[in-house]
Short mmCIF file of N, CA and C in Angstrom, two decimals:
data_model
loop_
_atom_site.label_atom_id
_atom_site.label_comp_id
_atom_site.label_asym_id
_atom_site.label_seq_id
_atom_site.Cartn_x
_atom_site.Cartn_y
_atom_site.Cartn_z
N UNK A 1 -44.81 -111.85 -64.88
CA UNK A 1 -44.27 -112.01 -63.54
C UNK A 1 -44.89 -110.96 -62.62
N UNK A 2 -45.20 -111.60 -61.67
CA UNK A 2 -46.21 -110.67 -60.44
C UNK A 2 -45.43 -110.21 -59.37
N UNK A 3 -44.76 -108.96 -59.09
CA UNK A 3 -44.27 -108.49 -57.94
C UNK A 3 -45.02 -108.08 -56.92
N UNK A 4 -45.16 -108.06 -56.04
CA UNK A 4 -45.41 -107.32 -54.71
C UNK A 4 -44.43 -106.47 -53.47
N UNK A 5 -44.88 -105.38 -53.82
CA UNK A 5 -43.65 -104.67 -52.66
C UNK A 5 -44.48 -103.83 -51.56
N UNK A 6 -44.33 -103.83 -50.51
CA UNK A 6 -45.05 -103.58 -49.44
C UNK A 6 -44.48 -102.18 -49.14
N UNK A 7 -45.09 -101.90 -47.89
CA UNK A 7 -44.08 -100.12 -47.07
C UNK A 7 -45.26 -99.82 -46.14
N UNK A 8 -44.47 -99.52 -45.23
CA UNK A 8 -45.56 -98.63 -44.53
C UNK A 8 -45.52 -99.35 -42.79
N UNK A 9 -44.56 -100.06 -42.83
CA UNK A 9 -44.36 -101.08 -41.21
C UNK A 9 -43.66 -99.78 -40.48
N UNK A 10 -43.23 -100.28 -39.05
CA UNK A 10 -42.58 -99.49 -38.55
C UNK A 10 -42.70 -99.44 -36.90
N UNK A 11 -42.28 -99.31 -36.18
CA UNK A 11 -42.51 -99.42 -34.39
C UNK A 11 -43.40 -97.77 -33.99
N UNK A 12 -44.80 -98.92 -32.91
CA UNK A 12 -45.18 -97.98 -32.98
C UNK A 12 -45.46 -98.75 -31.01
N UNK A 13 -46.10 -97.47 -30.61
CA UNK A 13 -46.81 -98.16 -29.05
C UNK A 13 -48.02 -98.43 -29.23
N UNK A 14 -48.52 -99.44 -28.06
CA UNK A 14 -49.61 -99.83 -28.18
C UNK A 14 -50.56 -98.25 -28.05
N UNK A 15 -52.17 -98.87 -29.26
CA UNK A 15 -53.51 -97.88 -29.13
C UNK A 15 -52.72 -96.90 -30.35
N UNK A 16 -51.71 -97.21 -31.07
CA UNK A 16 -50.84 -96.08 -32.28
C UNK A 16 -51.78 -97.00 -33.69
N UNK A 17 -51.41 -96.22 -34.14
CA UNK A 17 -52.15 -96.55 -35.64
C UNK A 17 -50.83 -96.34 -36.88
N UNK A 18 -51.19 -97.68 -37.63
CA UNK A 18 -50.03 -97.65 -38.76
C UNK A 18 -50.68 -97.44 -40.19
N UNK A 19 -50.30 -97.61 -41.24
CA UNK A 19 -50.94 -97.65 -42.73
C UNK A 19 -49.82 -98.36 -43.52
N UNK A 20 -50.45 -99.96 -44.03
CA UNK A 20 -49.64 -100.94 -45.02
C UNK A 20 -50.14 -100.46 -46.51
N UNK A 21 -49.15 -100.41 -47.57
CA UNK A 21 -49.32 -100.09 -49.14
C UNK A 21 -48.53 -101.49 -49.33
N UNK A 22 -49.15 -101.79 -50.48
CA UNK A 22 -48.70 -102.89 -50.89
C UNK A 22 -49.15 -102.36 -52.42
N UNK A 23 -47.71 -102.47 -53.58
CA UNK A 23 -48.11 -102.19 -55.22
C UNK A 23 -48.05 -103.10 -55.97
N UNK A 24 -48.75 -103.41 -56.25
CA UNK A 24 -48.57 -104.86 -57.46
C UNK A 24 -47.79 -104.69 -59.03
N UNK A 25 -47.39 -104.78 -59.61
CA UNK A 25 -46.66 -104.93 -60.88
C UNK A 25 -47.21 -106.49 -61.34
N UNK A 26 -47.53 -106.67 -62.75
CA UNK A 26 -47.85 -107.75 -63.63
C UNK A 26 -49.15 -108.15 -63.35
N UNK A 27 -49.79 -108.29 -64.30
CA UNK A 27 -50.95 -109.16 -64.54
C UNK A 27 -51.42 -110.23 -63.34
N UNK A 28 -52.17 -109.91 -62.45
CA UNK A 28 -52.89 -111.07 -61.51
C UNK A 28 -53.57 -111.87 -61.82
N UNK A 29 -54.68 -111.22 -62.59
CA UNK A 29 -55.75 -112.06 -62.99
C UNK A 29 -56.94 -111.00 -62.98
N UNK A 30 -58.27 -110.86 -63.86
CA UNK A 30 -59.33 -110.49 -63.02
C UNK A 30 -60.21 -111.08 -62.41
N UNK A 31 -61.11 -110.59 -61.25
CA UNK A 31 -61.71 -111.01 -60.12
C UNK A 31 -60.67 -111.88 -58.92
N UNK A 32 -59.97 -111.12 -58.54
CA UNK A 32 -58.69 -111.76 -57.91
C UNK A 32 -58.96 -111.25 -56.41
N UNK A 33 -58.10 -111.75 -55.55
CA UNK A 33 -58.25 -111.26 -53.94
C UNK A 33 -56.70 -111.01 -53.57
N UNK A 34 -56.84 -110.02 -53.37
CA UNK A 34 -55.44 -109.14 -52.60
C UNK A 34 -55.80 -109.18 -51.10
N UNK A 35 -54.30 -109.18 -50.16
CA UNK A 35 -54.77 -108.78 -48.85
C UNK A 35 -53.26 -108.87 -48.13
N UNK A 36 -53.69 -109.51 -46.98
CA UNK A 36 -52.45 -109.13 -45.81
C UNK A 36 -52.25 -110.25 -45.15
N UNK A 37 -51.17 -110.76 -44.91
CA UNK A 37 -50.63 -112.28 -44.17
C UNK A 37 -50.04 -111.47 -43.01
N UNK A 38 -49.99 -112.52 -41.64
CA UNK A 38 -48.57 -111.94 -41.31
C UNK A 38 -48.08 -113.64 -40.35
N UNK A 39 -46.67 -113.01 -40.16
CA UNK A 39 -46.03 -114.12 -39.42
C UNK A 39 -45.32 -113.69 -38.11
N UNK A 40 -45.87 -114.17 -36.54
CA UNK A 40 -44.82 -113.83 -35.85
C UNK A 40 -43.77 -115.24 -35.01
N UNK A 41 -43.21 -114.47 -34.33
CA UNK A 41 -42.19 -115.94 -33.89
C UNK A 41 -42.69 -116.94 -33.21
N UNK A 42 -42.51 -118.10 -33.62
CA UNK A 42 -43.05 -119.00 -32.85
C UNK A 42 -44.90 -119.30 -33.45
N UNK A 43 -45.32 -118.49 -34.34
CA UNK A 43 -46.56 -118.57 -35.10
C UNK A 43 -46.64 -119.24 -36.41
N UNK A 44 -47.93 -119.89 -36.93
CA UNK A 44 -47.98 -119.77 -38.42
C UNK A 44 -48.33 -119.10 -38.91
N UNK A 45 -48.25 -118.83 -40.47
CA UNK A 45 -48.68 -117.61 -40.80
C UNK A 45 -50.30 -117.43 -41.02
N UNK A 46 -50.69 -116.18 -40.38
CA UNK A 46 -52.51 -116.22 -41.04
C UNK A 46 -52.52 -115.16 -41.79
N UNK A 47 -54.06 -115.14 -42.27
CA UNK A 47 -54.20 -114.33 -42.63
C UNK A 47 -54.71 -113.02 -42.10
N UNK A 48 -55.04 -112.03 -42.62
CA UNK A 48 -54.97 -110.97 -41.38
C UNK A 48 -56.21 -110.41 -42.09
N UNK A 49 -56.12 -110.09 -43.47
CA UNK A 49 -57.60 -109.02 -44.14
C UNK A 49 -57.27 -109.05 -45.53
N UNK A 50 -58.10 -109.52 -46.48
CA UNK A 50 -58.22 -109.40 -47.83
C UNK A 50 -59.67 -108.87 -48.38
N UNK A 51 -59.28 -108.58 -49.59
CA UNK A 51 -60.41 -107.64 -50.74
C UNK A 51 -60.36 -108.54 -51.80
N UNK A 52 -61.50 -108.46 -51.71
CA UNK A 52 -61.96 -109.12 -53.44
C UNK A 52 -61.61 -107.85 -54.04
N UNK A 53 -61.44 -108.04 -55.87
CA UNK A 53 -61.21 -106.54 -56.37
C UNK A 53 -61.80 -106.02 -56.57
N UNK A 54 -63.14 -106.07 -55.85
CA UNK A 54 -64.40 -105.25 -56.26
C UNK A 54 -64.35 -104.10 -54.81
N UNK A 55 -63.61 -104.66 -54.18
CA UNK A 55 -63.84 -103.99 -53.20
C UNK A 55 -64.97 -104.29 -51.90
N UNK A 56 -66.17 -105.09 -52.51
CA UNK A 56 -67.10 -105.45 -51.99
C UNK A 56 -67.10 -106.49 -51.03
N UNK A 57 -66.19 -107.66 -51.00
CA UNK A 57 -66.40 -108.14 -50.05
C UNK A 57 -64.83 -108.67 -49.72
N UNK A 58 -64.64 -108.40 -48.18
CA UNK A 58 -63.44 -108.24 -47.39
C UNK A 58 -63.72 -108.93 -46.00
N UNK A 59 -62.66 -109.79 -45.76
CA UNK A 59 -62.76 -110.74 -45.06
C UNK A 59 -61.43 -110.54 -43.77
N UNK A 60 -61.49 -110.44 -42.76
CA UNK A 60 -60.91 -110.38 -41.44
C UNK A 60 -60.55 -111.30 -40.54
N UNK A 61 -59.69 -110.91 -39.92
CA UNK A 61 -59.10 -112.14 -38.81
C UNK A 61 -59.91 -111.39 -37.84
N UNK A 62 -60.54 -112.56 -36.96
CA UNK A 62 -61.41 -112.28 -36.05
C UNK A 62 -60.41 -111.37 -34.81
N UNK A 63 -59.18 -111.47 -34.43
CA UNK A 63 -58.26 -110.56 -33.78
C UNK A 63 -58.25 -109.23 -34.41
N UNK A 64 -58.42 -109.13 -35.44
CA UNK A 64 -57.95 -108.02 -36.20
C UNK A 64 -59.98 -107.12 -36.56
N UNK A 65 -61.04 -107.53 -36.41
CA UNK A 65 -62.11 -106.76 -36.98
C UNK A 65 -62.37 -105.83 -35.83
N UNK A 66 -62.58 -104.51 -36.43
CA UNK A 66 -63.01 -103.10 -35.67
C UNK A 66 -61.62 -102.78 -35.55
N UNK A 67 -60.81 -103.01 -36.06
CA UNK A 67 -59.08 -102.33 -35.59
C UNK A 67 -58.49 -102.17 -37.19
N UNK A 68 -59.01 -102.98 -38.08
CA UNK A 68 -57.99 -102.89 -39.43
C UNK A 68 -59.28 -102.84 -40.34
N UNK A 69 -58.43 -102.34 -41.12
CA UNK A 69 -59.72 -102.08 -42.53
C UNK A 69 -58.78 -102.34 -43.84
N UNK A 70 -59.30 -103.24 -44.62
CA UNK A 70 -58.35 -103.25 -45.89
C UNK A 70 -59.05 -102.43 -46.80
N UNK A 71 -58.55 -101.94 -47.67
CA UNK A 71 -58.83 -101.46 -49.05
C UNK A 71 -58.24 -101.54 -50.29
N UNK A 72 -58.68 -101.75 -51.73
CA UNK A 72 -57.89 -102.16 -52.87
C UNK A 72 -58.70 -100.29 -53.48
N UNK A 73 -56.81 -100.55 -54.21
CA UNK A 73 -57.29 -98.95 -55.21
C UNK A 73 -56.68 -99.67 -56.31
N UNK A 74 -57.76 -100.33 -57.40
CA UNK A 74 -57.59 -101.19 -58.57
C UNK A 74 -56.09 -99.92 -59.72
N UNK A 75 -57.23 -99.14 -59.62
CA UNK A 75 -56.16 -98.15 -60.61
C UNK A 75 -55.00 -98.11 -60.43
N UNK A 76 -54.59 -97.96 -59.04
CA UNK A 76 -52.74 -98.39 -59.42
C UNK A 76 -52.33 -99.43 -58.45
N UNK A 77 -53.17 -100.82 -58.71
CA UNK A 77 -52.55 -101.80 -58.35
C UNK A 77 -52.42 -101.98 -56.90
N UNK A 78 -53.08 -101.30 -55.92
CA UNK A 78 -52.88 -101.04 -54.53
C UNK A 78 -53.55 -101.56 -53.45
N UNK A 79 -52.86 -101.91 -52.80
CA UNK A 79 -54.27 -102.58 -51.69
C UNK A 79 -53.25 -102.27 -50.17
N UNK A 80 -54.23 -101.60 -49.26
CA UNK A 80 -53.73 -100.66 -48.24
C UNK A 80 -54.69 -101.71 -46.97
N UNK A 81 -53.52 -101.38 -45.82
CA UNK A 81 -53.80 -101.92 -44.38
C UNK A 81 -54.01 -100.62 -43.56
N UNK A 82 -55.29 -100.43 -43.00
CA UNK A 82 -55.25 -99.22 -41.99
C UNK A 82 -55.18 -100.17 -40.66
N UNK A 83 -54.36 -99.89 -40.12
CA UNK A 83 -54.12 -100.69 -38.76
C UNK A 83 -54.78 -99.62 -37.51
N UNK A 84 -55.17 -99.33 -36.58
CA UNK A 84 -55.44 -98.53 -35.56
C UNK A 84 -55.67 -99.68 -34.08
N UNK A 85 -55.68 -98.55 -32.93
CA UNK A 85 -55.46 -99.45 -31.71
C UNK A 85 -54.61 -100.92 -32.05
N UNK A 86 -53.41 -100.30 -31.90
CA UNK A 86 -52.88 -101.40 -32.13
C UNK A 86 -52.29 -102.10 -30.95
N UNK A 87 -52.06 -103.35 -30.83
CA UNK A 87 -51.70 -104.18 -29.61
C UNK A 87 -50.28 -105.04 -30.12
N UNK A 88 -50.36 -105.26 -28.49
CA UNK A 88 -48.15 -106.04 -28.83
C UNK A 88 -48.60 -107.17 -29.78
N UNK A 89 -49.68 -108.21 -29.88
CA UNK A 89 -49.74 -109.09 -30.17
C UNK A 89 -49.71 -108.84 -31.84
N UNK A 90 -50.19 -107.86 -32.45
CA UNK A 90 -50.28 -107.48 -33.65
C UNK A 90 -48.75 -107.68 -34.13
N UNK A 91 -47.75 -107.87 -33.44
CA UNK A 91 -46.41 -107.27 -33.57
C UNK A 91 -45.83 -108.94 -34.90
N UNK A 92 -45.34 -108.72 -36.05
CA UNK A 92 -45.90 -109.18 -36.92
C UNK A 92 -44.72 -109.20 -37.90
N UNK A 93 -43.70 -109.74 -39.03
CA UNK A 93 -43.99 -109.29 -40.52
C UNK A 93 -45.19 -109.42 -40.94
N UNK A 94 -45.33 -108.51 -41.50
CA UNK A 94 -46.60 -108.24 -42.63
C UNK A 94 -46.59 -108.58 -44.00
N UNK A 95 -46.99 -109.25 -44.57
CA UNK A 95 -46.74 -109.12 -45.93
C UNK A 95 -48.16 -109.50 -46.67
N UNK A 96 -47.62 -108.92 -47.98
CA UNK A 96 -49.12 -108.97 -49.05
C UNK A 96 -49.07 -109.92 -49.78
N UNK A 97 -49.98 -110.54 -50.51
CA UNK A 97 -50.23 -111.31 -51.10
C UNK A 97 -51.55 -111.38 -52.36
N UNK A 98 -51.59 -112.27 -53.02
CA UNK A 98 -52.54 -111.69 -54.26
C UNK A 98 -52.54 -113.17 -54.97
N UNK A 99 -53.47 -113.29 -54.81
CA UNK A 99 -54.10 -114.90 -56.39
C UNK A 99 -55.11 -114.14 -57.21
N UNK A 100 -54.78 -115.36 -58.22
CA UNK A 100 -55.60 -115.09 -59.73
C UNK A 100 -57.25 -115.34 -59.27
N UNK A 101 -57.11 -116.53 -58.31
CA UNK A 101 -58.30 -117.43 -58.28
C UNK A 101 -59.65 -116.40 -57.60
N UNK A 102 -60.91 -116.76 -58.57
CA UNK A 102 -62.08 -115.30 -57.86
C UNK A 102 -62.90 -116.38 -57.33
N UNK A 103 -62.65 -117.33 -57.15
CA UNK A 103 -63.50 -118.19 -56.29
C UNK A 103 -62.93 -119.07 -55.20
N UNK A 104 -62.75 -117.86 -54.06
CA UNK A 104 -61.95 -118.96 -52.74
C UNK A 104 -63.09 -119.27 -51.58
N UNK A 105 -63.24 -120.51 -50.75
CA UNK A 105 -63.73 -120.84 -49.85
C UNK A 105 -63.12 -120.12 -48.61
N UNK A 106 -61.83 -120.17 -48.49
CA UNK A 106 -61.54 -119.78 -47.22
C UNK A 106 -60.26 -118.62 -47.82
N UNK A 107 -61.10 -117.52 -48.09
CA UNK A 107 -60.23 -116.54 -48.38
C UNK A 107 -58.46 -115.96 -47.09
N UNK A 108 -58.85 -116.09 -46.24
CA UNK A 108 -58.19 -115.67 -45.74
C UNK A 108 -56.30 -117.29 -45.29
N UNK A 109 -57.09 -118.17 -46.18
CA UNK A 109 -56.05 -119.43 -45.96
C UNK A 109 -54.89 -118.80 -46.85
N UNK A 110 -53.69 -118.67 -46.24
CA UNK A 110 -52.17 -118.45 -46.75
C UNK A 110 -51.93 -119.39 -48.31
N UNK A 111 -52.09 -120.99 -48.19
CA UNK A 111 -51.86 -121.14 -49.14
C UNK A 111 -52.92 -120.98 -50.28
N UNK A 112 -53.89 -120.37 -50.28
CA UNK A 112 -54.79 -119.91 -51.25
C UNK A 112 -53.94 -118.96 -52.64
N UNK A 113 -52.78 -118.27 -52.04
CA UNK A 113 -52.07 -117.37 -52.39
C UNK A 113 -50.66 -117.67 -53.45
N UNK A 114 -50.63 -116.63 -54.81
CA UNK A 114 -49.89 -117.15 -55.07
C UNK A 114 -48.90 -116.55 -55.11
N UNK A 115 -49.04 -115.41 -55.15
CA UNK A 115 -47.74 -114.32 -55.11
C UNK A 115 -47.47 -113.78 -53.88
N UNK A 116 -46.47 -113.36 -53.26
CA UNK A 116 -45.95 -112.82 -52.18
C UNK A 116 -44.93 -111.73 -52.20
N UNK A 117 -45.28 -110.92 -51.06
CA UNK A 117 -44.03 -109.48 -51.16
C UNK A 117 -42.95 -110.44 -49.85
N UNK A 118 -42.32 -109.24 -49.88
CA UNK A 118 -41.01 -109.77 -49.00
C UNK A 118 -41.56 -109.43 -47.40
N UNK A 119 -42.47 -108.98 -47.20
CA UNK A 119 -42.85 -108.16 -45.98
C UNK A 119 -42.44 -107.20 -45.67
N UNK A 120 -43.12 -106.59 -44.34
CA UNK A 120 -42.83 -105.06 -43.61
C UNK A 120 -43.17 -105.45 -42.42
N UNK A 121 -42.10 -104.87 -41.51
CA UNK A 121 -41.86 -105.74 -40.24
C UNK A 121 -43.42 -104.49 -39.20
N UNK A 122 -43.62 -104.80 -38.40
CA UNK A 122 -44.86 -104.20 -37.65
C UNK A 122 -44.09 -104.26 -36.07
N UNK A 123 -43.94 -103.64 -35.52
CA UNK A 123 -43.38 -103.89 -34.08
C UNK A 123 -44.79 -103.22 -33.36
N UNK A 124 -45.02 -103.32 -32.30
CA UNK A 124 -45.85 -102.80 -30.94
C UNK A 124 -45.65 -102.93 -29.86
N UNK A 125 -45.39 -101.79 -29.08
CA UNK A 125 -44.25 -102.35 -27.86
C UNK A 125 -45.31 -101.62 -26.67
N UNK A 126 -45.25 -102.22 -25.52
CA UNK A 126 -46.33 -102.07 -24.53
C UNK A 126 -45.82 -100.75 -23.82
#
């Protein structure tokens, strides 16, 4: 059984910078893709930034490139959101996510995913 628990949300003002942890518990898979969903009101959910577990190749929401950087730290299960300049629109649950599958076309598609955390709420207030 695959947990995901997130941390690291929190209200910030716009141009503030946040940092998402997300820890995995149980077996994923290897060659797997970890990353970051989010959902706001009235939105569907996208995707926001995932890592292959190599680290090597990481994929972005075109809103989100030059502002967020993902990173996976394999050794303890971790895969981190550096958020910076941040904007109201960013304003978000966040949550992580993680599949077995090492061969996705459209990495950043929600249902690609099979496990999910509960989220971490992101506020940005103008």
């Amino acid at each position: 059984q695959v947990q995901l628990v997130e941390s690291g949300g929190g209200s910030v003002q716009t141009g503030g910078s946040l940092r998402l942890s997300c820890v995995a518990s149980g077996y994923i898979g290897q060659g797997n893709y970890m990353g970051w969903f989010r959902l706001a009101p009235g939105k569907e959910r996208e995707g926001v930034a995932v890592a292959y577990w190599d680290n090597d190749l990481t994929y972005y929401a075109d809103s989100v490139k030059g502002r967020f950087t993902v990173s996976r730290d394999n050794a303890h299960n971790t895969v981190n959101l550096e958020m910076k300049t941040l904007k109201p629109e960013d304003t978000a649950m966040y949550y992580c996510a993680a599949t077995p599958y090492s061969a996705l076309l459209e990495p950043l598609r929600p249902s690609n995913y099979n496990y999910w955390g509960q989220g971490t709420q992101v506020t940005v207030s103008s």
